[in-house]
mmCIF file of C-alpha atoms in Angstrom:
data_model
loop_
_atom_site.group_PDB
_atom_site.id
_atom_site.type_symbol
_atom_site.label_atom_id
_atom_site.label_comp_id
_atom_site.label_asym_id
_atom_site.label_seq_id
_atom_site.Cartn_x
_atom_site.Cartn_y
_atom_site.Cartn_z
ATOM 1 C CA ARG G 1 26.036 -72.449 -32.106
ATOM 2 C CA ARG G 2 22.626 -70.685 -32.510
ATOM 3 C CA VAL G 3 22.407 -69.966 -28.790
ATOM 4 C CA HIS G 4 25.931 -68.724 -28.780
ATOM 5 C CA GLY G 5 24.993 -66.274 -31.698
ATOM 6 C CA GLU G 6 21.974 -64.932 -29.879
ATOM 7 C CA VAL G 7 23.972 -64.390 -26.708
ATOM 8 C CA CYS G 8 26.607 -62.325 -28.620
ATOM 9 C CA ARG G 9 23.927 -60.285 -30.266
ATOM 10 C CA THR G 10 22.251 -59.491 -26.952
ATOM 11 C CA PHE G 11 25.582 -58.635 -25.440
ATOM 12 C CA GLU G 12 26.378 -56.226 -28.324
ATOM 13 C CA PHE G 13 22.825 -54.690 -27.977
ATOM 14 C CA LEU G 14 23.519 -54.098 -24.234
ATOM 15 C CA MET G 15 27.027 -52.597 -24.840
ATOM 16 C CA VAL G 16 25.560 -49.894 -27.317
ATOM 17 C CA ASP G 17 25.524 -46.427 -25.730
ATOM 18 C CA TRP G 18 21.962 -45.282 -26.807
ATOM 19 C CA THR G 19 22.564 -41.788 -25.498
ATOM 20 C CA GLU G 20 24.905 -41.278 -28.455
ATOM 21 C CA LYS G 21 22.402 -42.640 -30.994
ATOM 22 C CA ILE G 22 19.485 -40.325 -30.063
ATOM 23 C CA PRO G 23 19.261 -37.241 -32.513
ATOM 24 C CA ASP G 24 19.632 -33.833 -31.177
ATOM 25 C CA GLU G 25 16.082 -32.775 -32.068
ATOM 26 C CA ILE G 26 14.630 -35.708 -29.952
ATOM 27 C CA LEU G 27 16.974 -34.903 -27.134
ATOM 28 C CA GLY G 28 15.774 -31.291 -27.196
ATOM 29 C CA VAL G 29 12.118 -32.475 -26.813
ATOM 30 C CA VAL G 30 13.341 -34.754 -23.909
ATOM 31 C CA PHE G 31 15.105 -31.821 -22.163
ATOM 32 C CA SER G 32 12.009 -29.594 -22.511
ATOM 33 C CA HIS G 33 9.929 -32.042 -20.490
ATOM 34 C CA MET G 34 12.487 -32.381 -17.608
ATOM 35 C CA ASP G 35 11.943 -30.397 -14.390
ATOM 36 C CA ASP G 36 14.557 -27.827 -13.217
ATOM 37 C CA LEU G 37 16.583 -30.263 -11.034
ATOM 38 C CA SER G 38 16.655 -32.948 -13.648
ATOM 39 C CA LEU G 39 17.642 -30.488 -16.392
ATOM 40 C CA ALA G 40 20.416 -28.960 -14.145
ATOM 41 C CA THR G 41 22.047 -32.352 -13.503
ATOM 42 C CA ALA G 42 21.660 -33.615 -17.114
ATOM 43 C CA PRO G 43 25.130 -32.354 -18.222
ATOM 44 C CA SER G 44 26.744 -34.878 -15.842
ATOM 45 C CA VAL G 45 25.276 -37.785 -17.852
ATOM 46 C CA CYS G 46 27.762 -37.751 -20.700
ATOM 47 C CA ARG G 47 29.912 -35.457 -22.688
ATOM 48 C CA ARG G 48 27.410 -35.066 -25.558
ATOM 49 C CA TRP G 49 24.493 -33.878 -23.250
ATOM 50 C CA ARG G 50 26.980 -31.446 -21.532
ATOM 51 C CA ASP G 51 28.075 -29.846 -24.865
ATOM 52 C CA LEU G 52 24.488 -29.706 -26.093
ATOM 53 C CA LEU G 53 23.181 -28.056 -22.967
ATOM 54 C CA SER G 54 26.133 -25.653 -22.951
ATOM 55 C CA SER G 55 25.515 -24.488 -26.501
ATOM 56 C CA SER G 56 23.000 -21.982 -27.866
ATOM 57 C CA ASP G 57 20.303 -24.637 -27.749
ATOM 58 C CA GLY G 58 20.801 -24.810 -23.907
ATOM 59 C CA VAL G 59 20.484 -21.022 -23.676
ATOM 60 C CA ILE G 60 17.008 -21.017 -25.562
ATOM 61 C CA LEU G 61 15.983 -23.938 -23.390
ATOM 62 C CA TRP G 62 16.602 -22.223 -20.103
ATOM 63 C CA ARG G 63 15.399 -18.896 -21.573
ATOM 64 C CA ASN G 64 12.052 -20.350 -22.407
ATOM 65 C CA ARG G 65 11.760 -22.214 -19.147
ATOM 66 C CA CYS G 66 12.337 -18.989 -17.279
ATOM 67 C CA LEU G 67 9.794 -16.950 -19.286
ATOM 68 C CA ASN G 68 7.170 -19.670 -18.840
ATOM 69 C CA SER G 69 7.636 -19.429 -14.991
ATOM 70 C CA LEU G 70 7.042 -15.832 -14.958
ATOM 71 C CA SER G 71 3.311 -14.763 -14.738
ATOM 72 C CA ASN G 72 3.760 -11.432 -16.684
ATOM 73 C CA ARG G 73 5.352 -13.029 -19.692
ATOM 74 C CA LYS G 74 6.296 -10.831 -22.540
ATOM 75 C CA GLU G 75 6.762 -12.255 -26.092
ATOM 76 C CA ARG G 76 9.222 -9.461 -27.135
ATOM 77 C CA PHE G 77 11.704 -7.942 -24.828
ATOM 78 C CA GLU G 78 15.343 -6.999 -24.708
ATOM 79 C CA MET G 79 18.032 -7.261 -22.058
ATOM 80 C CA GLU G 80 19.101 -4.099 -20.171
ATOM 81 C CA GLN G 81 22.732 -5.229 -20.318
ATOM 82 C CA PRO G 82 24.429 -7.792 -22.650
ATOM 83 C CA PHE G 83 26.032 -10.934 -21.313
ATOM 84 C CA LEU G 84 29.793 -11.399 -20.988
ATOM 85 C CA ASN G 85 29.783 -14.919 -22.473
ATOM 86 C CA GLN G 86 27.451 -17.857 -23.215
ATOM 87 C CA ALA G 87 28.155 -19.515 -19.949
ATOM 88 C CA GLN G 88 27.147 -16.560 -17.924
ATOM 89 C CA GLU G 89 24.017 -16.373 -20.095
ATOM 90 C CA ILE G 90 23.059 -19.932 -19.282
ATOM 91 C CA ASP G 91 23.723 -19.281 -15.484
ATOM 92 C CA PHE G 92 21.619 -16.203 -15.565
ATOM 93 C CA TRP G 93 18.512 -17.887 -16.988
ATOM 94 C CA LYS G 94 19.105 -20.866 -14.874
ATOM 95 C CA SER G 95 19.233 -18.629 -11.758
ATOM 96 C CA THR G 96 16.212 -16.641 -12.849
ATOM 97 C CA ALA G 97 14.175 -19.807 -13.413
ATOM 98 C CA ALA G 98 15.059 -20.989 -9.886
ATOM 99 C CA ILE G 99 14.077 -17.708 -8.279
ATOM 100 C CA SER G 100 11.019 -16.928 -10.259
ATOM 101 C CA LYS G 101 9.602 -20.358 -9.818
ATOM 102 C CA HIS G 102 8.766 -19.432 -6.231
ATOM 103 C CA LEU G 103 7.582 -15.982 -7.003
ATOM 104 C CA GLU G 104 3.897 -15.083 -7.863
ATOM 105 C CA PHE G 105 3.307 -11.601 -9.110
ATOM 106 C CA PRO G 106 0.026 -9.728 -8.707
ATOM 107 C CA SER G 107 -1.867 -9.101 -11.945
ATOM 108 C CA GLU G 108 -5.304 -7.775 -10.950
ATOM 109 C CA PHE G 109 -7.414 -6.841 -7.871
ATOM 110 C CA GLU G 110 -10.080 -9.208 -6.480
ATOM 111 C CA PRO G 111 -13.678 -8.243 -7.471
ATOM 112 C CA HIS G 112 -15.735 -6.247 -5.182
ATOM 113 C CA SER G 113 -19.611 -6.247 -4.887
ATOM 114 C CA GLU G 114 -19.871 -2.393 -5.358
ATOM 115 C CA LEU G 115 -17.284 -2.134 -8.101
ATOM 116 C CA THR G 116 -17.609 -2.924 -11.760
ATOM 117 C CA ALA G 117 -14.776 -3.874 -13.984
ATOM 118 C CA THR G 118 -14.374 -2.030 -17.293
ATOM 119 C CA PRO G 119 -11.232 -3.635 -18.942
ATOM 120 C CA PRO G 120 -8.547 -3.511 -19.318
ATOM 121 C CA ASN G 121 -7.356 -2.971 -15.716
ATOM 122 C CA THR G 122 -10.153 -0.455 -14.825
ATOM 123 C CA LEU G 123 -12.549 -0.446 -11.890
ATOM 124 C CA ARG G 124 -15.430 2.092 -11.201
ATOM 125 C CA LEU G 125 -18.120 2.319 -8.466
ATOM 126 C CA SER G 126 -21.362 0.916 -9.651
ATOM 127 C CA ASP G 127 -24.262 3.281 -10.242
ATOM 128 C CA HIS G 128 -26.450 1.857 -7.478
ATOM 129 C CA VAL G 129 -23.868 2.851 -4.824
ATOM 130 C CA VAL G 130 -25.401 5.853 -3.038
ATOM 131 C CA ASP G 131 -22.523 6.671 -0.511
ATOM 132 C CA ALA G 132 -19.301 6.907 -2.477
ATOM 133 C CA SER G 133 -17.384 8.150 0.450
ATOM 134 C CA ARG G 134 -17.886 4.989 2.598
ATOM 135 C CA ASP G 135 -14.693 3.277 3.416
ATOM 136 C CA ARG G 136 -14.051 0.205 1.230
ATOM 137 C CA ALA G 137 -10.869 -1.340 -0.228
ATOM 138 C CA ILE G 138 -9.742 -3.786 -2.869
ATOM 139 C CA ARG G 139 -6.951 -6.213 -2.585
ATOM 140 C CA ALA G 140 -4.699 -7.663 -5.244
ATOM 141 C CA ASN G 141 -5.015 -11.463 -6.130
ATOM 142 C CA ARG G 142 -1.442 -12.134 -5.152
ATOM 143 C CA ALA G 143 1.055 -10.663 -2.586
ATOM 144 C CA PHE G 144 4.393 -8.938 -3.403
ATOM 145 C CA PRO G 145 7.471 -11.084 -2.990
ATOM 146 C CA ASN G 146 8.533 -11.561 0.505
ATOM 147 C CA PRO G 147 11.936 -9.636 1.312
ATOM 148 C CA ARG G 148 12.708 -12.379 3.757
ATOM 149 C CA LYS G 149 12.931 -14.892 0.943
ATOM 150 C CA THR G 150 14.544 -12.850 -1.915
ATOM 151 C CA ARG G 151 16.551 -9.627 -2.379
ATOM 152 C CA VAL G 152 15.974 -9.200 -6.041
ATOM 153 C CA VAL G 153 12.876 -9.644 -8.331
ATOM 154 C CA PRO G 154 13.152 -10.675 -11.996
ATOM 155 C CA THR G 155 10.478 -8.584 -13.994
ATOM 156 C CA PHE G 156 9.715 -6.835 -17.216
ATOM 157 C CA VAL G 157 9.703 -3.078 -17.422
ATOM 158 C CA ALA G 158 7.423 -1.887 -20.330
ATOM 159 C CA GLN G 159 8.737 0.868 -22.447
ATOM 160 C CA ALA G 160 6.827 3.635 -24.243
ATOM 161 C CA SER G 161 8.401 2.596 -27.486
ATOM 162 C CA GLY G 162 9.962 -0.720 -28.396
ATOM 163 C CA PRO G 163 9.883 -4.047 -26.477
ATOM 164 C CA ALA G 164 9.915 -4.352 -22.782
ATOM 165 C CA LYS G 165 13.203 -4.645 -20.819
ATOM 166 C CA PHE G 166 13.851 -7.795 -18.753
ATOM 167 C CA VAL G 167 15.750 -6.663 -15.590
ATOM 168 C CA TRP G 168 16.365 -7.647 -12.044
ATOM 169 C CA LEU G 169 15.011 -5.018 -9.501
ATOM 170 C CA THR G 170 15.432 -4.677 -5.774
ATOM 171 C CA CYS G 171 11.876 -3.610 -5.304
ATOM 172 C CA ALA G 172 8.291 -4.537 -6.138
ATOM 173 C CA TYR G 173 6.074 -1.757 -7.489
ATOM 174 C CA TYR G 174 2.577 -0.858 -8.887
ATOM 175 C CA GLU G 175 0.691 2.299 -9.821
ATOM 176 C CA VAL G 176 -3.074 3.513 -9.654
ATOM 177 C CA THR G 177 -4.362 6.331 -11.845
ATOM 178 C CA LEU G 178 -7.322 8.325 -11.136
ATOM 179 C CA GLN G 179 -9.215 8.880 -14.404
ATOM 180 C CA PRO G 180 -9.945 12.656 -15.001
ATOM 181 C CA ASP G 181 -13.783 11.908 -15.720
ATOM 182 C CA ASN G 182 -15.058 12.986 -12.280
ATOM 183 C CA PRO G 183 -13.328 15.638 -10.125
ATOM 184 C CA LEU G 184 -12.642 14.670 -6.425
ATOM 185 C CA GLY G 185 -15.042 16.032 -3.753
ATOM 186 C CA HIS G 186 -13.923 17.072 -0.319
ATOM 187 C CA ARG G 187 -15.071 13.715 1.070
ATOM 188 C CA ASP G 188 -13.447 11.600 -1.689
ATOM 189 C CA CYS G 189 -10.312 9.728 -0.854
ATOM 190 C CA LEU G 190 -8.085 7.205 -2.668
ATOM 191 C CA ALA G 191 -5.741 5.272 -0.477
ATOM 192 C CA VAL G 192 -2.830 3.447 -2.232
ATOM 193 C CA GLY G 193 -0.673 1.076 -0.203
ATOM 194 C CA LEU G 194 -0.006 -2.342 1.133
ATOM 195 C CA ALA G 195 -1.826 -4.544 3.640
ATOM 196 C CA SER G 196 -1.763 -8.227 4.857
ATOM 197 C CA SER G 197 -4.294 -10.815 3.960
ATOM 198 C CA ALA G 198 -6.074 -10.169 7.292
ATOM 199 C CA PHE G 199 -6.930 -6.598 6.396
ATOM 200 C CA PRO G 200 -10.749 -6.080 6.182
ATOM 201 C CA THR G 201 -11.965 -4.675 2.810
ATOM 202 C CA GLU G 202 -15.078 -3.126 4.449
ATOM 203 C CA GLY G 203 -14.989 -0.100 6.821
ATOM 204 C CA LYS G 204 -11.225 0.516 6.724
ATOM 205 C CA GLN G 205 -8.596 2.287 4.653
ATOM 206 C CA PRO G 206 -4.980 1.067 4.067
ATOM 207 C CA GLY G 207 -2.757 2.332 6.905
ATOM 208 C CA TRP G 208 -5.458 2.540 9.633
ATOM 209 C CA ILE G 209 -4.735 -0.795 11.275
ATOM 210 C CA ARG G 210 -1.845 -3.118 11.958
ATOM 211 C CA ASP G 211 0.196 -4.549 9.064
ATOM 212 C CA SER G 212 -1.174 -1.967 6.554
ATOM 213 C CA TYR G 213 0.351 1.188 5.017
ATOM 214 C CA GLY G 214 -1.174 3.725 2.825
ATOM 215 C CA TYR G 215 -0.863 7.220 1.180
ATOM 216 C CA HIS G 216 -4.215 9.040 1.201
ATOM 217 C CA SER G 217 -5.160 11.447 -1.505
ATOM 218 C CA ASP G 218 -7.417 13.722 0.414
ATOM 219 C CA ASP G 219 -4.800 15.220 2.824
ATOM 220 C CA GLY G 220 -1.448 13.803 1.449
ATOM 221 C CA HIS G 221 -0.601 12.044 4.763
ATOM 222 C CA LYS G 222 0.996 8.669 5.138
ATOM 223 C CA PHE G 223 -0.606 6.031 7.499
ATOM 224 C CA CYS G 224 1.435 3.311 8.928
ATOM 225 C CA GLY G 225 -0.640 0.986 10.911
ATOM 226 C CA ARG G 226 -2.259 3.662 13.017
ATOM 227 C CA GLY G 227 -5.471 5.599 12.899
ATOM 228 C CA PHE G 228 -3.695 8.962 12.516
ATOM 229 C CA GLY G 229 -1.306 9.895 9.862
ATOM 230 C CA ALA G 230 1.654 12.129 9.231
ATOM 231 C CA GLU G 231 2.496 14.774 6.676
ATOM 232 C CA TYR G 232 4.157 13.208 3.719
ATOM 233 C CA GLY G 233 3.171 14.422 0.160
ATOM 234 C CA PRO G 234 0.860 16.680 -1.750
ATOM 235 C CA VAL G 235 -2.892 16.310 -2.081
ATOM 236 C CA CYS G 236 -3.975 14.371 -5.174
ATOM 237 C CA VAL G 237 -6.515 15.428 -7.752
ATOM 238 C CA ALA G 238 -8.340 13.555 -10.731
ATOM 239 C CA GLY G 239 -5.919 12.602 -13.343
ATOM 240 C CA ASP G 240 -2.968 11.881 -10.879
ATOM 241 C CA THR G 241 -1.041 8.566 -10.851
ATOM 242 C CA ILE G 242 0.052 7.274 -7.361
ATOM 243 C CA GLY G 243 2.735 4.568 -7.078
ATOM 244 C CA CYS G 244 3.506 2.341 -4.222
ATOM 245 C CA GLY G 245 6.754 0.259 -3.833
ATOM 246 C CA LEU G 246 8.349 -2.243 -1.488
ATOM 247 C CA THR G 247 12.087 -2.737 -1.317
ATOM 248 C CA MET G 248 13.814 -6.208 -1.009
ATOM 249 C CA GLU G 249 15.928 -5.420 1.951
ATOM 250 C CA ALA G 250 16.543 -6.741 5.568
ATOM 251 C CA GLU G 251 14.303 -3.963 6.857
ATOM 252 C CA PRO G 252 11.969 -3.285 3.786
ATOM 253 C CA ALA G 253 10.989 0.211 3.018
ATOM 254 C CA VAL G 254 7.611 1.314 1.712
ATOM 255 C CA PHE G 255 7.673 4.303 -0.560
ATOM 256 C CA TYR G 256 5.323 6.229 -2.715
ATOM 257 C CA THR G 257 5.455 8.205 -5.988
ATOM 258 C CA ARG G 258 3.054 10.816 -7.525
ATOM 259 C CA ASN G 259 3.033 11.541 -11.278
ATOM 260 C CA GLY G 260 6.474 9.954 -11.708
ATOM 261 C CA MET G 261 8.122 11.825 -8.809
ATOM 262 C CA PHE G 262 9.750 9.908 -5.884
ATOM 263 C CA LEU G 263 8.141 11.209 -2.547
ATOM 264 C CA GLY G 264 10.719 9.546 -0.237
ATOM 265 C CA VAL G 265 10.592 6.601 2.121
ATOM 266 C CA ALA G 266 7.309 6.521 4.056
ATOM 267 C CA THR G 267 8.272 3.768 6.631
ATOM 268 C CA ARG G 268 10.423 0.864 7.252
ATOM 269 C CA ILE G 269 9.001 -2.516 8.207
ATOM 270 C CA PRO G 270 10.867 -4.188 11.124
ATOM 271 C CA ALA G 271 12.648 -7.415 10.077
ATOM 272 C CA ILE G 272 10.713 -9.431 12.712
ATOM 273 C CA LEU G 273 7.470 -9.059 10.712
ATOM 274 C CA SER G 274 7.244 -11.692 8.156
ATOM 275 C CA THR G 275 3.716 -10.976 6.894
ATOM 276 C CA GLU G 276 3.129 -11.067 3.144
ATOM 277 C CA LEU G 277 1.869 -7.799 1.986
ATOM 278 C CA PHE G 278 -0.772 -7.343 -0.877
ATOM 279 C CA PRO G 279 -1.223 -4.251 -2.905
ATOM 280 C CA THR G 280 -4.349 -2.678 -1.447
ATOM 281 C CA VAL G 281 -6.338 0.312 -2.480
ATOM 282 C CA GLY G 282 -9.056 2.233 -0.579
ATOM 283 C CA VAL G 283 -11.781 3.314 -2.993
ATOM 284 C CA SER G 284 -13.964 6.132 -1.878
ATOM 285 C CA VAL G 285 -14.186 7.986 -5.151
ATOM 286 C CA ARG G 286 -16.515 8.005 -8.226
ATOM 287 C CA SER G 287 -13.726 8.323 -10.712
ATOM 288 C CA ALA G 288 -12.547 5.257 -12.527
ATOM 289 C CA LEU G 289 -9.293 3.586 -11.375
ATOM 290 C CA TYR G 290 -6.821 2.200 -13.648
ATOM 291 C CA TRP G 291 -4.082 -0.079 -12.113
ATOM 292 C CA ASN G 292 -0.760 -1.053 -13.625
ATOM 293 C CA PHE G 293 1.405 -3.998 -12.532
ATOM 294 C CA GLY G 294 3.852 -3.499 -15.379
ATOM 295 C CA GLU G 295 1.669 -4.212 -18.374
ATOM 296 C CA ALA G 296 2.093 -0.622 -19.520
ATOM 297 C CA PRO G 297 5.021 1.820 -18.843
ATOM 298 C CA PHE G 298 5.063 3.208 -15.451
ATOM 299 C CA LYS G 299 4.978 6.884 -14.751
ATOM 300 C CA TYR G 300 7.890 6.482 -12.360
ATOM 301 C CA ASN G 301 11.055 5.286 -14.098
ATOM 302 C CA LEU G 302 12.369 2.361 -11.953
ATOM 303 C CA LEU G 303 15.628 2.414 -13.892
ATOM 304 C CA ARG G 304 16.695 5.754 -12.807
ATOM 305 C CA ARG G 305 19.100 6.596 -9.810
ATOM 306 C CA ASP G 306 16.998 8.500 -7.519
ATOM 307 C CA TRP G 307 16.659 5.958 -4.682
ATOM 308 C CA GLU G 308 18.260 6.501 -1.332
ATOM 309 C CA ASN G 309 21.939 7.498 -1.453
ATOM 310 C CA GLY G 310 21.872 7.301 -5.186
ATOM 311 C CA ARG G 311 21.334 3.619 -5.173
ATOM 312 C CA PRO G 312 19.663 2.167 -8.372
ATOM 313 C CA PHE G 313 16.738 -0.178 -8.145
ATOM 314 C CA ARG G 314 18.197 -2.197 -11.070
ATOM 315 C CA VAL G 315 20.960 -4.636 -10.510
ATOM 316 C CA SER G 316 23.284 -5.776 -13.315
ATOM 317 C CA VAL G 317 23.525 -9.287 -14.747
ATOM 318 C CA ARG G 318 26.710 -10.036 -12.701
ATOM 319 C CA GLU G 319 25.096 -8.869 -9.401
ATOM 320 C CA ALA G 320 22.062 -10.975 -10.146
ATOM 321 C CA VAL G 321 24.097 -14.138 -10.643
ATOM 322 C CA GLU G 322 26.210 -13.363 -7.569
ATOM 323 C CA PHE G 323 23.013 -12.984 -5.518
ATOM 324 C CA VAL G 324 21.810 -16.372 -6.708
ATOM 325 C CA GLN G 325 25.078 -17.930 -5.749
ATOM 326 C CA ALA G 326 25.007 -16.377 -2.360
ATOM 327 C CA GLN G 327 21.373 -17.575 -2.001
ATOM 328 C CA ARG G 328 22.568 -21.207 -2.735
ATOM 329 C CA ASN G 329 25.065 -20.893 0.176
ATOM 330 C CA THR G 330 22.562 -19.557 2.620
ATOM 331 C CA GLN G 331 20.010 -22.085 1.662
ATOM 332 C CA PRO G 332 21.670 -25.354 1.054
ATOM 333 C CA GLN G 333 18.463 -27.348 1.819
ATOM 334 C CA SER G 334 16.961 -26.009 -1.376
ATOM 335 C CA PRO G 335 17.808 -28.411 -4.367
ATOM 336 C CA ILE G 336 16.200 -26.026 -6.988
ATOM 337 C CA LEU G 337 18.492 -23.116 -5.823
ATOM 338 C CA ARG G 338 21.461 -25.356 -5.560
ATOM 339 C CA PHE G 339 20.791 -27.025 -8.987
ATOM 340 C CA GLY G 340 22.493 -30.213 -8.052
ATOM 341 C CA VAL G 341 21.754 -33.567 -6.515
ATOM 342 C CA PRO G 342 21.009 -33.316 -2.827
ATOM 343 C CA PRO G 343 24.019 -34.561 -1.028
ATOM 344 C CA VAL G 344 23.704 -38.047 0.417
ATOM 345 C CA VAL G 345 24.347 -37.806 4.152
ATOM 346 C CA ALA G 346 25.746 -40.926 5.392
ATOM 347 C CA ARG G 347 24.324 -42.370 8.608
ATOM 348 C CA GLN G 348 26.845 -42.066 11.390
ATOM 349 C CA PRO G 349 27.422 -45.216 13.376
ATOM 350 C CA PRO G 350 26.749 -44.964 17.097
ATOM 351 C CA PRO G 351 29.776 -44.085 19.134
ATOM 352 C CA LEU G 352 31.729 -47.105 20.390
ATOM 353 C CA THR G 353 31.536 -47.492 24.082
ATOM 354 C CA PRO G 354 34.018 -49.613 25.996
ATOM 355 C CA PRO G 355 32.536 -52.851 27.378
ATOM 356 C CA GLN G 356 31.457 -52.732 30.910
ATOM 357 C CA VAL G 357 33.655 -55.039 33.005
ATOM 358 C CA PRO G 358 31.908 -56.402 35.918
ATOM 359 C CA PRO G 359 33.633 -55.699 39.235
ATOM 360 C CA PRO G 360 35.401 -58.602 40.790
ATOM 361 C CA PRO G 361 33.449 -60.525 43.511
ATOM 362 C CA THR G 362 34.134 -59.668 46.910
ATOM 363 C CA THR G 363 34.978 -62.606 49.323
ATOM 364 C CA THR G 364 34.884 -62.539 53.056
ATOM 365 C CA ALA G 365 37.580 -64.239 55.017
ATOM 366 C CA PRO G 366 36.335 -67.240 57.162
ATOM 367 C CA ALA G 367 35.945 -66.539 60.867
ATOM 368 C CA ALA G 368 38.787 -67.985 63.000
#
């Protein structure tokens, strides 16, 4: 009888659904330690988990996970457009976390032996440098997102007043400002642009060699992988702010701005080139340089409609979610973008072949 009672208690213990006994607070802690793929498939465990992850707690969970994956995180921000419903908001943050997990945004320029840093985000030629007009360049610590891998970029746009706006853009952008402490001489030049990781930082300016692009302040010319430039924009002076952007298209476009004015498309990069491009600045000036990757408001308003053919850089919430859904269809091998369990492909048996029937033996008639 005692053994029978222990067996019954053990059976009752095994039959208890412990997922229903765990408090919501502890489940929230468990969910926060899951990876993206496990959290995305957690609603299929039971109805209670599905309801919990579909509620406002699930929105906060995915929202915090998305913000933690972005390098330029902002504590206070606001959405450019409201969500239609709670399900769309969860899908939006889930999609943003999947995309931003594979993106690394530049935040500063790599140090140079002849440059001294005067924070925040400011560089200046050291006093011991005699020839300020010698060609030298600085490169960002990370590359811009690759247009071959994504068409939209989740980012924060700082505002002059109020919190930053969290938006999806179809471009990556940065600005460099010449501080008005030293006027530019006839030999001074600031070259703002993009270059690959193979670009030499000594003896060259952006745009002079292959896989580099630059807008030069001394003559206002654009340089696109060649040693000679073409007329493009005005000559820059101390106090000007020059911006450089890269669009997320099949054939990405490089464009520049000056003091908040769009100067037009400088060049388009062929689709066959898959080299990652880093923000690169040629420094041949005595003036201090201030760079901005989005920590402060840009001079150029990325939310305006003055892109080619009136197309805006900003995409709506619905367009962003539709893009991620299309990305899932075009990249089914990525479980993070699919947010589901990778399908189990059954091993196909080898095709059946009919048995080989040996030919009948040939007999020869005996000689008469």
